[in-house]
Amino acid sequence: MNVEDIVKKVKELVGEGNIEKATQYIEDHKDELGDQYDKVKDLISKADIGGMLDKVKNFFK
């Protein structure tokens, strides 16, 4: 599996709200990601922060 395919799958999982599954998927493919690992992991953390902000906004509606 190449890096592009892994990133695509991670984006799908994040889009579905499956942050934990996306994180595990990254860990499972850590060796294949090589030096792109940190960049992909940052993608998850940014998505997780965005999701948390949405939940907080909805709390006050």
Short mmCIF file of N, CA, C and O in Angstrom, two decimals:
data_model
loop_
_atom_site.label_atom_id
_atom_site.label_comp_id
_atom_site.label_asym_id
_atom_site.label_seq_id
_atom_site.Cartn_x
_atom_site.Cartn_y
_atom_site.Cartn_z
N MET A 1 0.86 -1.18 0.00
CA MET A 1 0.00 0.00 0.00
C MET A 1 0.90 1.23 0.00
O MET A 1 1.86 1.30 0.75
N ASN A 2 0.55 2.22 -0.82
CA ASN A 2 1.39 3.42 -0.87
C ASN A 2 0.84 4.51 0.06
O ASN A 2 -0.27 4.40 0.60
N VAL A 3 1.62 5.55 0.23
CA VAL A 3 1.29 6.63 1.17
C VAL A 3 -0.02 7.30 0.79
O VAL A 3 -0.86 7.60 1.66
N GLU A 4 -0.24 7.53 -0.49
CA GLU A 4 -1.47 8.19 -0.94
C GLU A 4 -2.71 7.40 -0.56
O GLU A 4 -3.72 7.97 -0.14
N ASP A 5 -2.64 6.08 -0.71
CA ASP A 5 -3.77 5.23 -0.33
C ASP A 5 -4.03 5.28 1.17
O ASP A 5 -5.19 5.30 1.61
N ILE A 6 -2.98 5.29 1.94
CA ILE A 6 -3.11 5.35 3.40
C ILE A 6 -3.74 6.67 3.81
O ILE A 6 -4.68 6.70 4.62
N VAL A 7 -3.26 7.77 3.23
CA VAL A 7 -3.80 9.10 3.56
C VAL A 7 -5.27 9.17 3.16
O VAL A 7 -6.10 9.71 3.91
N LYS A 8 -5.61 8.63 2.02
CA LYS A 8 -7.00 8.63 1.57
C LYS A 8 -7.90 7.90 2.57
O LYS A 8 -8.97 8.38 2.93
N LYS A 9 -7.44 6.73 3.02
CA LYS A 9 -8.22 5.95 3.99
C LYS A 9 -8.36 6.69 5.32
O LYS A 9 -9.43 6.72 5.92
N VAL A 10 -7.27 7.34 5.75
CA VAL A 10 -7.30 8.12 6.99
C VAL A 10 -8.31 9.25 6.87
O VAL A 10 -9.11 9.49 7.79
N LYS A 11 -8.31 9.94 5.74
CA LYS A 11 -9.26 11.04 5.54
C LYS A 11 -10.70 10.53 5.55
O LYS A 11 -11.59 11.19 6.10
N GLU A 12 -10.92 9.35 4.97
CA GLU A 12 -12.27 8.76 4.99
C GLU A 12 -12.71 8.48 6.42
O GLU A 12 -13.84 8.80 6.80
N LEU A 13 -11.82 7.88 7.19
CA LEU A 13 -12.15 7.55 8.58
C LEU A 13 -12.43 8.81 9.39
O LEU A 13 -13.38 8.86 10.18
N VAL A 14 -11.60 9.83 9.20
CA VAL A 14 -11.80 11.09 9.92
C VAL A 14 -13.11 11.73 9.49
O VAL A 14 -13.88 12.22 10.33
N GLY A 15 -13.41 11.70 8.20
CA GLY A 15 -14.65 12.27 7.70
C GLY A 15 -15.88 11.59 8.29
O GLY A 15 -16.93 12.22 8.45
N GLU A 16 -15.75 10.32 8.61
CA GLU A 16 -16.84 9.57 9.23
C GLU A 16 -16.88 9.77 10.74
O GLU A 16 -17.76 9.26 11.42
N GLY A 17 -15.89 10.50 11.27
CA GLY A 17 -15.84 10.75 12.70
C GLY A 17 -15.13 9.65 13.48
O GLY A 17 -15.23 9.60 14.70
N ASN A 18 -14.44 8.78 12.79
CA ASN A 18 -13.74 7.66 13.43
C ASN A 18 -12.28 8.02 13.71
O ASN A 18 -11.36 7.44 13.12
N ILE A 19 -12.07 8.96 14.60
CA ILE A 19 -10.72 9.43 14.92
C ILE A 19 -9.88 8.30 15.50
O ILE A 19 -8.72 8.13 15.12
N GLU A 20 -10.46 7.52 16.38
CA GLU A 20 -9.71 6.42 17.01
C GLU A 20 -9.29 5.38 15.98
O GLU A 20 -8.16 4.89 16.00
N LYS A 21 -10.19 5.04 15.06
CA LYS A 21 -9.86 4.07 14.02
C LYS A 21 -8.79 4.63 13.09
O LYS A 21 -7.90 3.90 12.66
N ALA A 22 -8.89 5.91 12.77
CA ALA A 22 -7.89 6.55 11.91
C ALA A 22 -6.53 6.54 12.58
O ALA A 22 -5.51 6.25 11.93
N THR A 23 -6.49 6.83 13.86
CA THR A 23 -5.24 6.81 14.60
C THR A 23 -4.64 5.41 14.61
O THR A 23 -3.43 5.25 14.38
N GLN A 24 -5.46 4.41 14.83
CA GLN A 24 -4.98 3.03 14.82
C GLN A 24 -4.49 2.63 13.43
O GLN A 24 -3.48 1.95 13.29
N TYR A 25 -5.18 3.08 12.41
CA TYR A 25 -4.80 2.78 11.03
C TYR A 25 -3.41 3.35 10.73
O TYR A 25 -2.59 2.69 10.10
N ILE A 26 -3.18 4.57 11.20
CA ILE A 26 -1.86 5.19 11.01
C ILE A 26 -0.79 4.37 11.72
O ILE A 26 0.28 4.13 11.16
N GLU A 27 -1.07 3.96 12.94
CA GLU A 27 -0.11 3.16 13.69
C GLU A 27 0.17 1.83 12.99
O GLU A 27 1.31 1.37 12.95
N ASP A 28 -0.88 1.23 12.43
CA ASP A 28 -0.72 -0.06 11.74
C ASP A 28 0.16 0.07 10.49
O ASP A 28 0.78 -0.90 10.07
N HIS A 29 0.17 1.26 9.89
CA HIS A 29 0.91 1.49 8.65
C HIS A 29 2.09 2.43 8.83
O HIS A 29 2.57 3.04 7.87
N LYS A 30 2.56 2.52 10.05
CA LYS A 30 3.66 3.43 10.39
C LYS A 30 4.90 3.18 9.53
O LYS A 30 5.49 4.13 9.01
N ASP A 31 5.27 1.94 9.34
CA ASP A 31 6.46 1.62 8.55
C ASP A 31 6.30 2.02 7.09
O ASP A 31 7.24 2.50 6.46
N GLU A 32 5.11 1.84 6.56
CA GLU A 32 4.85 2.20 5.17
C GLU A 32 4.86 3.71 4.97
O GLU A 32 5.21 4.19 3.89
N LEU A 33 4.45 4.45 5.99
CA LEU A 33 4.42 5.91 5.89
C LEU A 33 5.81 6.52 5.95
O LEU A 33 6.04 7.59 5.39
N GLY A 34 6.71 5.87 6.65
CA GLY A 34 8.08 6.37 6.74
C GLY A 34 8.13 7.77 7.31
O GLY A 34 7.54 8.06 8.36
N ASP A 35 8.81 8.68 6.60
CA ASP A 35 8.96 10.04 7.10
C ASP A 35 7.69 10.88 6.95
O ASP A 35 7.63 12.01 7.43
N GLN A 36 6.66 10.34 6.34
CA GLN A 36 5.38 11.03 6.23
C GLN A 36 4.49 10.78 7.46
O GLN A 36 3.44 11.38 7.60
N TYR A 37 4.94 9.90 8.32
CA TYR A 37 4.17 9.51 9.51
C TYR A 37 3.73 10.71 10.34
O TYR A 37 2.55 10.84 10.68
N ASP A 38 4.67 11.60 10.65
CA ASP A 38 4.35 12.75 11.49
C ASP A 38 3.34 13.68 10.83
O ASP A 38 2.44 14.21 11.48
N LYS A 39 3.46 13.87 9.52
CA LYS A 39 2.52 14.74 8.80
C LYS A 39 1.11 14.16 8.84
O LYS A 39 0.14 14.89 9.04
N VAL A 40 1.00 12.86 8.64
CA VAL A 40 -0.31 12.22 8.65
C VAL A 40 -0.89 12.25 10.06
O VAL A 40 -2.08 12.49 10.25
N LYS A 41 -0.06 12.04 11.04
CA LYS A 41 -0.52 12.07 12.43
C LYS A 41 -1.01 13.48 12.80
O LYS A 41 -2.00 13.62 13.52
N ASP A 42 -0.35 14.51 12.29
CA ASP A 42 -0.80 15.89 12.52
C ASP A 42 -2.18 16.12 11.91
O ASP A 42 -2.99 16.86 12.46
N LEU A 43 -2.43 15.48 10.79
CA LEU A 43 -3.74 15.58 10.15
C LEU A 43 -4.83 15.10 11.10
O LEU A 43 -5.88 15.74 11.23
N ILE A 44 -4.56 14.04 11.80
CA ILE A 44 -5.52 13.49 12.77
C ILE A 44 -5.73 14.45 13.93
O ILE A 44 -6.85 14.71 14.34
N SER A 45 -4.66 14.98 14.46
CA SER A 45 -4.79 15.85 15.63
C SER A 45 -5.56 17.12 15.27
O SER A 45 -6.36 17.60 16.06
N LYS A 46 -5.34 17.65 14.09
CA LYS A 46 -6.09 18.84 13.66
C LYS A 46 -7.56 18.52 13.47
O LYS A 46 -8.42 19.31 13.83
N ALA A 47 -7.85 17.36 12.91
CA ALA A 47 -9.24 16.95 12.72
C ALA A 47 -9.92 16.73 14.06
O ALA A 47 -11.08 17.09 14.25
N ASP A 48 -9.19 16.16 15.00
CA ASP A 48 -9.75 15.89 16.33
C ASP A 48 -10.07 17.20 17.04
O ASP A 48 -11.12 17.34 17.65
N ILE A 49 -9.20 18.18 16.93
CA ILE A 49 -9.45 19.49 17.54
C ILE A 49 -10.67 20.14 16.92
O ILE A 49 -11.52 20.68 17.61
N GLY A 50 -10.78 20.05 15.59
CA GLY A 50 -11.94 20.62 14.91
C GLY A 50 -13.23 19.96 15.35
O GLY A 50 -14.25 20.61 15.56
N GLY A 51 -13.20 18.65 15.50
CA GLY A 51 -14.38 17.93 15.96
C GLY A 51 -14.77 18.30 17.37
O GLY A 51 -15.95 18.43 17.68
N MET A 52 -13.78 18.50 18.22
CA MET A 52 -14.05 18.90 19.59
C MET A 52 -14.66 20.29 19.62
O MET A 52 -15.59 20.54 20.39
N LEU A 53 -14.18 21.20 18.79
CA LEU A 53 -14.73 22.55 18.74
C LEU A 53 -16.18 22.52 18.28
O LEU A 53 -17.02 23.26 18.82
N ASP A 54 -16.50 21.68 17.31
CA ASP A 54 -17.88 21.56 16.85
C ASP A 54 -18.79 21.08 17.96
O ASP A 54 -19.91 21.54 18.11
N LYS A 55 -18.31 20.11 18.74
CA LYS A 55 -19.11 19.58 19.85
C LYS A 55 -19.37 20.66 20.89
O LYS A 55 -20.47 20.77 21.42
N VAL A 56 -18.36 21.47 21.17
CA VAL A 56 -18.53 22.55 22.15
C VAL A 56 -19.52 23.58 21.63
O VAL A 56 -20.40 24.04 22.36
N LYS A 57 -19.42 23.93 20.36
CA LYS A 57 -20.35 24.90 19.76
C LYS A 57 -21.77 24.38 19.86
O LYS A 57 -22.70 25.12 20.18
N ASN A 58 -21.98 23.10 19.55
CA ASN A 58 -23.31 22.51 19.59
C ASN A 58 -23.85 22.44 21.02
O ASN A 58 -25.06 22.49 21.22
N PHE A 59 -22.97 22.35 21.98
CA PHE A 59 -23.39 22.30 23.37
C PHE A 59 -24.10 23.57 23.78
O PHE A 59 -25.05 23.55 24.56
N PHE A 60 -23.67 24.71 23.25
CA PHE A 60 -24.22 25.99 23.64
C PHE A 60 -25.41 26.43 22.78
O PHE A 60 -25.94 27.51 22.99
N LYS A 61 -25.83 25.61 21.86
CA LYS A 61 -27.01 25.97 21.01
C LYS A 61 -28.29 25.60 21.67
O LYS A 61 -28.44 24.77 22.46
#
